[in-house]
PDB file of C-alpha atoms in Angstrom:
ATOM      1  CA  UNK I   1      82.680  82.005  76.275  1.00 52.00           C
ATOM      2  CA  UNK I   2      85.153  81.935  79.471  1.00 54.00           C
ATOM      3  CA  UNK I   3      82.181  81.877  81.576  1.00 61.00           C
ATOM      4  CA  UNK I   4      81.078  78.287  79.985  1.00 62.00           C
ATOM      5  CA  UNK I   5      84.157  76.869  79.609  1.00 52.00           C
ATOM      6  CA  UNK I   6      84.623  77.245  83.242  1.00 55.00           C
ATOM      7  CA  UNK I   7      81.598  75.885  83.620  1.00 58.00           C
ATOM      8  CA  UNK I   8      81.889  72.294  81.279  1.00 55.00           C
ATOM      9  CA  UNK I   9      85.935  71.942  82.377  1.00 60.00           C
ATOM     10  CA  UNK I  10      86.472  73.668  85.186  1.00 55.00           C
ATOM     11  CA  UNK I  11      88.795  77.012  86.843  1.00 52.00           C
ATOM     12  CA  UNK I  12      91.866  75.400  85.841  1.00 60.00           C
ATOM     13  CA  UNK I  13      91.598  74.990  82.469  1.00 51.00           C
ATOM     14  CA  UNK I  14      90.350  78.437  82.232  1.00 71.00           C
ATOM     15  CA  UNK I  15      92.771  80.015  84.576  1.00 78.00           C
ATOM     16  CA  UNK I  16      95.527  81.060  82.069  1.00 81.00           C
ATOM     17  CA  UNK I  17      93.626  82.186  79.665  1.00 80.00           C
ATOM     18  CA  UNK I  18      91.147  84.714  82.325  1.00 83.00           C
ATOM     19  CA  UNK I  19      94.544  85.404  83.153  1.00 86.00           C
ATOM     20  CA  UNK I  20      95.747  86.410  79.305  1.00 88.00           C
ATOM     21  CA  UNK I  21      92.135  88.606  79.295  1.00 88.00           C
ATOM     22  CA  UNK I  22      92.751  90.411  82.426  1.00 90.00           C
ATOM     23  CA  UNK I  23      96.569  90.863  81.426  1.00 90.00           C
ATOM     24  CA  UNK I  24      95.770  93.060  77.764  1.00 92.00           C
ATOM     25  CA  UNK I  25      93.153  94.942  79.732  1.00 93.00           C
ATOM     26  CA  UNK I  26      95.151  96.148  82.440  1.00 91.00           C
ATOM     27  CA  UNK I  27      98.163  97.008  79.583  1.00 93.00           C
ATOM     28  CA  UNK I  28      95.492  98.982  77.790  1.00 94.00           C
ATOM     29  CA  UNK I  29      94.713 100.796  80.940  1.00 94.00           C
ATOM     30  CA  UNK I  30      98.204 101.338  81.849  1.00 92.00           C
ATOM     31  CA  UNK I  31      99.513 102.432  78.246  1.00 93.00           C
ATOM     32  CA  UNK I  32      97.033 104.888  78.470  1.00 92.00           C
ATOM     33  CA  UNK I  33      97.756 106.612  82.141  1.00 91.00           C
ATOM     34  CA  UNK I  34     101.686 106.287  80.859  1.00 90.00           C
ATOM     35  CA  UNK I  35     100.707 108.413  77.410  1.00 88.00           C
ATOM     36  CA  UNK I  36      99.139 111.121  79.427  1.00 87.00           C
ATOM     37  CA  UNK I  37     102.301 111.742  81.297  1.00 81.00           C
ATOM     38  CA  UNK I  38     105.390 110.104  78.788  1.00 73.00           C
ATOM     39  CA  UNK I  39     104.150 110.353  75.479  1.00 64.00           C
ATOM     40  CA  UNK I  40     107.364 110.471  73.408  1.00 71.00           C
ATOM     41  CA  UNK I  41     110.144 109.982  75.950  1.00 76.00           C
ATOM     42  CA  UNK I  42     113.861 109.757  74.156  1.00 72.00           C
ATOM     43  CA  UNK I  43     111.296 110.603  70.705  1.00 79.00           C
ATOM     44  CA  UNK I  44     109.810 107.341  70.833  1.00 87.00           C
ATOM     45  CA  UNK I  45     106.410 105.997  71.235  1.00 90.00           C
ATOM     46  CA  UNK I  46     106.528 102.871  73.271  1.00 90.00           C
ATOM     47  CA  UNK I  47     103.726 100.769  73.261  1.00 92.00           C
ATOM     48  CA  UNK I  48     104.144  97.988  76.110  1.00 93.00           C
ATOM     49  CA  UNK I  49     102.268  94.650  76.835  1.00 93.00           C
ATOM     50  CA  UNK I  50     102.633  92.990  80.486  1.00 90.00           C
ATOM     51  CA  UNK I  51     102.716  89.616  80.625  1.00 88.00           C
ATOM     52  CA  UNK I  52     102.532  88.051  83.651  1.00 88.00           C
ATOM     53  CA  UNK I  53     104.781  85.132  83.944  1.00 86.00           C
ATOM     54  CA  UNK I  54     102.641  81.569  84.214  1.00 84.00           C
ATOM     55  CA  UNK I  55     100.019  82.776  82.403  1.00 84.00           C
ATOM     56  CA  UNK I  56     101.577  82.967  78.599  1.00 83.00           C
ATOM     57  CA  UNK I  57     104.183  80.826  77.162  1.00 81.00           C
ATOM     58  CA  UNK I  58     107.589  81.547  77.900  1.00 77.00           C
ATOM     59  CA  UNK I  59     111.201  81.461  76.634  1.00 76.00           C
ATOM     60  CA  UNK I  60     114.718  81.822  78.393  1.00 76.00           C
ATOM     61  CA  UNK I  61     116.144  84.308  75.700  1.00 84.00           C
ATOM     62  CA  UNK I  62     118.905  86.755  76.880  1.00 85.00           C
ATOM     63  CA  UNK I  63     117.333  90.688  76.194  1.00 89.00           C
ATOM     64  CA  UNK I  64     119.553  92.037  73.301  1.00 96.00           C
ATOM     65  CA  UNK I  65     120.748  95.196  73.216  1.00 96.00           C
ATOM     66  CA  UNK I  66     118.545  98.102  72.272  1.00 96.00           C
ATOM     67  CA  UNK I  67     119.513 101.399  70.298  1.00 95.00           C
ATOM     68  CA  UNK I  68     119.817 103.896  73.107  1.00 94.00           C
ATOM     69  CA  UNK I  69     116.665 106.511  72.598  1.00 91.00           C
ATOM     70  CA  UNK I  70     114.878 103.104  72.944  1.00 93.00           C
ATOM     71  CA  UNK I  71     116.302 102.461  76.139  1.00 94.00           C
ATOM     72  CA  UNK I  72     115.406 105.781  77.467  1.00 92.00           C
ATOM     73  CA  UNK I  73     112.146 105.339  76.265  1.00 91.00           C
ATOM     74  CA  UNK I  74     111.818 101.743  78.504  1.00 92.00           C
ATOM     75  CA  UNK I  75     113.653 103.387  81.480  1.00 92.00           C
ATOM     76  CA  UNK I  76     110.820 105.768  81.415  1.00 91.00           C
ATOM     77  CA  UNK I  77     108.323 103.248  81.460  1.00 92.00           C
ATOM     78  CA  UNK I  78     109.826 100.989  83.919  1.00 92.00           C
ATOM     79  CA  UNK I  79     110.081 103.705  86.492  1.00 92.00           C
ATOM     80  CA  UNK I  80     106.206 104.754  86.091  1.00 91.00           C
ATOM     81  CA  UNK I  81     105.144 101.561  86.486  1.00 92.00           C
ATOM     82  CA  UNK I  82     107.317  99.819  89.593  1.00 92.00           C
ATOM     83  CA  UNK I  83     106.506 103.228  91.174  1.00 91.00           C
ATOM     84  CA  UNK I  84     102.903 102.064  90.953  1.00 88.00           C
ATOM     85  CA  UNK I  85     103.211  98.479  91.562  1.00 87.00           C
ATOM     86  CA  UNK I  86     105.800  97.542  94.464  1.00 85.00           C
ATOM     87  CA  UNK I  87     107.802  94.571  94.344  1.00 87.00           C
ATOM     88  CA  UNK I  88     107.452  93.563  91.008  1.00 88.00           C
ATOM     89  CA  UNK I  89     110.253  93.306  88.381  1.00 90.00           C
ATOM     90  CA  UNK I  90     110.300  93.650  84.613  1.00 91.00           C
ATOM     91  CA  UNK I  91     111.749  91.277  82.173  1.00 91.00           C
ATOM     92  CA  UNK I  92     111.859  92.775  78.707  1.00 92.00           C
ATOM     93  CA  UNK I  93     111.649  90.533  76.194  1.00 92.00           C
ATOM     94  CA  UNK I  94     113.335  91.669  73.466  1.00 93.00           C
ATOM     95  CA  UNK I  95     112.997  88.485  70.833  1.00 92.00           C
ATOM     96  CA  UNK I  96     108.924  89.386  70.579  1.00 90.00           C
ATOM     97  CA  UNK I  97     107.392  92.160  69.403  1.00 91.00           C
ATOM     98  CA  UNK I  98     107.456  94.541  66.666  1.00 95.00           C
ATOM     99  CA  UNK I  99     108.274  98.402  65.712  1.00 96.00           C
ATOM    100  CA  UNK I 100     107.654 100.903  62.984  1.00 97.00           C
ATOM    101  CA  UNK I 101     110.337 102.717  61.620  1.00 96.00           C
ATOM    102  CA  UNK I 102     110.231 106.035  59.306  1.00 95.00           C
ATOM    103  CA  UNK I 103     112.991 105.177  56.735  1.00 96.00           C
ATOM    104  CA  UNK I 104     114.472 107.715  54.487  1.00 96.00           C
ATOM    105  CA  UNK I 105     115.645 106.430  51.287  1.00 97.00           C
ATOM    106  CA  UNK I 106     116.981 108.482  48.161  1.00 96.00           C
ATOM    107  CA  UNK I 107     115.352 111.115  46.413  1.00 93.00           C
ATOM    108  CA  UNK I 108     113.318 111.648  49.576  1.00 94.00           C
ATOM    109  CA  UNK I 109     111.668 108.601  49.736  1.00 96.00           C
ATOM    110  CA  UNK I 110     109.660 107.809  53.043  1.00 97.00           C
ATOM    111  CA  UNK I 111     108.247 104.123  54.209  1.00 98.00           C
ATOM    112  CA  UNK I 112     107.253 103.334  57.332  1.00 98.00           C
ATOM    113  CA  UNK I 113     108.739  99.813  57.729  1.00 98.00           C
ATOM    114  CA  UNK I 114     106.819  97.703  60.166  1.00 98.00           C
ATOM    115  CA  UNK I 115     109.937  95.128  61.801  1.00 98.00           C
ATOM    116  CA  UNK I 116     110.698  92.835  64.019  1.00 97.00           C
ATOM    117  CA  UNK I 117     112.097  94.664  67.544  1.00 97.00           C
ATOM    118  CA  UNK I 118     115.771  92.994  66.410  1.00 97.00           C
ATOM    119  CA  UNK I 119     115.016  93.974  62.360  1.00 98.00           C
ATOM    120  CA  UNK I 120     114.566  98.009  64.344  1.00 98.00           C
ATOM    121  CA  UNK I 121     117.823  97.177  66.152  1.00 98.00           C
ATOM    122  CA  UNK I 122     119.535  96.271  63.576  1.00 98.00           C
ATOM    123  CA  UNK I 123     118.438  98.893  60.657  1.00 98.00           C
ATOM    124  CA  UNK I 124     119.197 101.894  63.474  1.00 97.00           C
ATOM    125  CA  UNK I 125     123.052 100.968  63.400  1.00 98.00           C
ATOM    126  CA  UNK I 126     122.876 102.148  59.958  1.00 98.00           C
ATOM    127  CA  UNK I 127     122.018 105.933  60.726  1.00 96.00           C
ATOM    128  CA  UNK I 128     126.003 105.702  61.663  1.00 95.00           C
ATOM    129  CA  UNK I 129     127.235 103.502  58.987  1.00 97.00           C
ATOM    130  CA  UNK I 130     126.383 102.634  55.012  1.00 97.00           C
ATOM    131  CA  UNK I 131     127.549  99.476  55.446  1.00 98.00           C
ATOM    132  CA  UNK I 132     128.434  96.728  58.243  1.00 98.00           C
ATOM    133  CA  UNK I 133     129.707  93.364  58.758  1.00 98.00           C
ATOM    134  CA  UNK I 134     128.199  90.577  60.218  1.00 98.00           C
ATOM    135  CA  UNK I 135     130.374  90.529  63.443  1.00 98.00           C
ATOM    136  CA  UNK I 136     130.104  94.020  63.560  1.00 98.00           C
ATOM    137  CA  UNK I 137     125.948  93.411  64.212  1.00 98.00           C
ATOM    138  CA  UNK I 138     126.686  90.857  66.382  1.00 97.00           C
ATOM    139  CA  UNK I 139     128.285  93.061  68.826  1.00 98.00           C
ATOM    140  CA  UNK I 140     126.730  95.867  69.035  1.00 98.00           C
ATOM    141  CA  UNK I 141     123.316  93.980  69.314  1.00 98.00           C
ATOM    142  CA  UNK I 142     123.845  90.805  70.773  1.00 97.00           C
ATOM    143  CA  UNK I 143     121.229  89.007  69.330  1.00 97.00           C
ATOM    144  CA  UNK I 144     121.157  85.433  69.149  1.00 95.00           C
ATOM    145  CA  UNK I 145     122.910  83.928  66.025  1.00 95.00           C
ATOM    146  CA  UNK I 146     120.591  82.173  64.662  1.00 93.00           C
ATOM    147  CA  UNK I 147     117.919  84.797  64.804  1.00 95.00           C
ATOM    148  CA  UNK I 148     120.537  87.486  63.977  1.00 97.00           C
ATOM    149  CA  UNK I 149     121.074  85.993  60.813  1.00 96.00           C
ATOM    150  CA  UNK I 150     117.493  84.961  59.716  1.00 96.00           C
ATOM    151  CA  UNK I 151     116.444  88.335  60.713  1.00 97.00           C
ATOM    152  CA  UNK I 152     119.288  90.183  58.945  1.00 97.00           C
ATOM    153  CA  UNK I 153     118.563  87.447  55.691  1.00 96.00           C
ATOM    154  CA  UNK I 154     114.609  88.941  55.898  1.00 97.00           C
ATOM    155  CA  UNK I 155     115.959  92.458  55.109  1.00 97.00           C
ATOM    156  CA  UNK I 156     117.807  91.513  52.163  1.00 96.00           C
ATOM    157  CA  UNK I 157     114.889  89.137  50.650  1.00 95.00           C
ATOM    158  CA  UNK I 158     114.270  91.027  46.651  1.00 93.00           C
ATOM    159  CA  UNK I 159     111.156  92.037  47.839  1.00 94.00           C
ATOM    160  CA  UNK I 160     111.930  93.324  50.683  1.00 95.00           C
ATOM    161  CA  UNK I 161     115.884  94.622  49.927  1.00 96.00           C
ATOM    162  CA  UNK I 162     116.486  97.279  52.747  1.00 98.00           C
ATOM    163  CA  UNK I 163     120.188  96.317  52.591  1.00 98.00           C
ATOM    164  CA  UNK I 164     122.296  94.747  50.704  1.00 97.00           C
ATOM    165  CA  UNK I 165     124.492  91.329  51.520  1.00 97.00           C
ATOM    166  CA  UNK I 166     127.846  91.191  49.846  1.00 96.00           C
ATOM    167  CA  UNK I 167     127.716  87.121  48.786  1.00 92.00           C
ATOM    168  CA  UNK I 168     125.385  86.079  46.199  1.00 88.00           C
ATOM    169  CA  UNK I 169     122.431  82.818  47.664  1.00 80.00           C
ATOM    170  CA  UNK I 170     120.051  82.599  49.754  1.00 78.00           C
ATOM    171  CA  UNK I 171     122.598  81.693  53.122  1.00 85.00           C
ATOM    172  CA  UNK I 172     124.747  84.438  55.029  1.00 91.00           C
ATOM    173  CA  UNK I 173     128.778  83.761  55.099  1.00 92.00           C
ATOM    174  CA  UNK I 174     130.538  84.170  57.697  1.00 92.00           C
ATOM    175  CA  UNK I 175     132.644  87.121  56.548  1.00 92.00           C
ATOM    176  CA  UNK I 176     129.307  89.117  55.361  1.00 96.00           C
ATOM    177  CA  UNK I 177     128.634  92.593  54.686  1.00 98.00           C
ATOM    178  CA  UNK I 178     125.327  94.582  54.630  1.00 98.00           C
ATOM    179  CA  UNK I 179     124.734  97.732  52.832  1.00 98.00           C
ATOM    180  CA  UNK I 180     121.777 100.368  53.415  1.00 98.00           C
ATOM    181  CA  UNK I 181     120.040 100.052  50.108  1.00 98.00           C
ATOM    182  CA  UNK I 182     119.261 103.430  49.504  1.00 97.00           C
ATOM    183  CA  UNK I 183     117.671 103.148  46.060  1.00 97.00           C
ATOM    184  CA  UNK I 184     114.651 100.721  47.635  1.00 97.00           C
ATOM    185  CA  UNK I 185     111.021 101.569  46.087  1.00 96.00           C
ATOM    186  CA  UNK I 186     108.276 100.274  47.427  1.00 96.00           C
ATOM    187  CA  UNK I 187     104.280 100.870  46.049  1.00 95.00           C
ATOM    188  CA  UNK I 188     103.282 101.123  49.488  1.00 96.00           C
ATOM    189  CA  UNK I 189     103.846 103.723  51.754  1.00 97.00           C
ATOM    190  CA  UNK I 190     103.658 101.153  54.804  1.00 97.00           C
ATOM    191  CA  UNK I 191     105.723  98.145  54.556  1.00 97.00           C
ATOM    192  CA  UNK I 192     105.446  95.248  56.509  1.00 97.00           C
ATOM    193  CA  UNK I 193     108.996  93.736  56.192  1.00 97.00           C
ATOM    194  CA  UNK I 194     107.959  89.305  56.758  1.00 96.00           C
ATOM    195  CA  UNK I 195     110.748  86.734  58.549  1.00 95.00           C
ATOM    196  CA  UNK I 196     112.276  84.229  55.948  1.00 93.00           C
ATOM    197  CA  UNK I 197     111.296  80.748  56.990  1.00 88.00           C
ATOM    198  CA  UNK I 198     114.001  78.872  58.502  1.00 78.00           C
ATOM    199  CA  UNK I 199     113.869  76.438  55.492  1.00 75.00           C
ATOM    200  CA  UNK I 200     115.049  79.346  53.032  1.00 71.00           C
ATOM    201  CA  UNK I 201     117.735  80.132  55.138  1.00 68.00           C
ATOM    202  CA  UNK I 202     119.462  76.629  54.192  1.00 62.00           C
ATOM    203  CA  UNK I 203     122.098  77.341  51.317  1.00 56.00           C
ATOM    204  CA  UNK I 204     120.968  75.237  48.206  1.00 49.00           C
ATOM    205  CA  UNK I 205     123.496  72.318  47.022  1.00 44.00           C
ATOM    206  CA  UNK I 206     126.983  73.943  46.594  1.00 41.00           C
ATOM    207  CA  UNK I 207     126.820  77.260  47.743  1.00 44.00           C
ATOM    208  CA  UNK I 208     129.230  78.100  51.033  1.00 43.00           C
ATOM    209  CA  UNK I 209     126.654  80.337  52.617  1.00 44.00           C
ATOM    210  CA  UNK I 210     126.320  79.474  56.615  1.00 41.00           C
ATOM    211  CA  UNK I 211     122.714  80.314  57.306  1.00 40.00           C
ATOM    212  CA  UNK I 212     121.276  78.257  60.092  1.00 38.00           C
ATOM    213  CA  UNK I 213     119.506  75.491  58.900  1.00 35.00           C
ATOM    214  CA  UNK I 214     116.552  73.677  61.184  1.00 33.00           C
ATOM    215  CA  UNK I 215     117.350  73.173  64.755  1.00 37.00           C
ATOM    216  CA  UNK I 216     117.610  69.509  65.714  1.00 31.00           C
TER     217      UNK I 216
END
């Protein structure tokens, strides 16, 4: 298919996208030389994609901050592979991506809850704590605001009610709390836990919550 398009429009318009191809291949490879050497580094098993920059779309987002056995884990993996490949540099990029977390909820309980990487960030803080407030998130993650609070609104959704905000709506105040939900049942033993649209994240009428609404 590459082949022909190259052929009817030319290497340029096919240049990113051989470059996207030969990208995932050479991730594959590399994933798989890292696994026989750092399989679960910090008890994590970190599954990495490179992307090289100018072939796949890009955004200026700062890196948030990640819990620290994931850190470890992408310490690990930055070492192998800038020990392999010489003067290149690694830009994490923490607002893509996803993780899957073994949650423990009461009576025994297990999910694995497939997240977001900041949904992962954000459910580990509660290992230390039942319950958290909003600024309290905010600065031990550092995730932008208006994704911290769309992806902190997607854990409380009824479906989907890991935790537990304190206001009542669909919007997050500014003086929020979040509570593990401990009593959350699920018919599935894998959960895939969706982002809220940023239209539901508008407070309806009267209420006073402060979710962002559309960017302008």
């Amino acid at each position: 298919m590459i082949a022909r398009l190259k052929t009817e429009c030319g290497y340029q318009f096919t240049s990113k996208l051989e470059g996207m191809f030969t990208d995932m291949r050479i991730s594959k490879d590399t994933m798989q030389k890292y696994r026989e050497e750092n399989y679960f580094v910090g008890g994590v098993e970190l599954d990495v994609n490179m992307l090289t920059t100018g072939y796949w779309p890009t955004a200026t987002v700062i890196p948030c901050r990640l819990p620290n056995e994931i850190v470890v884990g992408c310490e690990a993996f930055e070492s192998f592979y800038l020990s392999k490949h010489t003067g290149r540099k690694i830009q994490w990029q923490t607002h893509l991506g996803t993780a899957d977390l073994k949650a423990t909820f009461d009576k025994g309980r297990r999910y694995d809850l497939n997240v977001s990487t900041y949904q992962m960030t954000i459910l580990t803080l509660f290992n230390q704590a039942d319950t958290l407030s909003l600024e309290a998130i905010r600065e031990a993650r550092l995730i932008p605001e208006q994704d911290l609070r769309r992806h902190l609104l997607s854990l409380c959704t009824p479906k989907h009610r890991v935790l537990r905000k304190s206001s009542k709506g669909k919007g997050i105040q500014d003086g929020e709390e979040f509570t593990f939900n401990a009593a959350y049942t699920s018919k599935l033993r894998r959960v895939r836990v969706p982002l809220v649209s940023v239209r539901e994240m508008a407070p309806k009428g009267g209420e006073g919550g402060a979710g962002g609404g559309p960017g302008g």
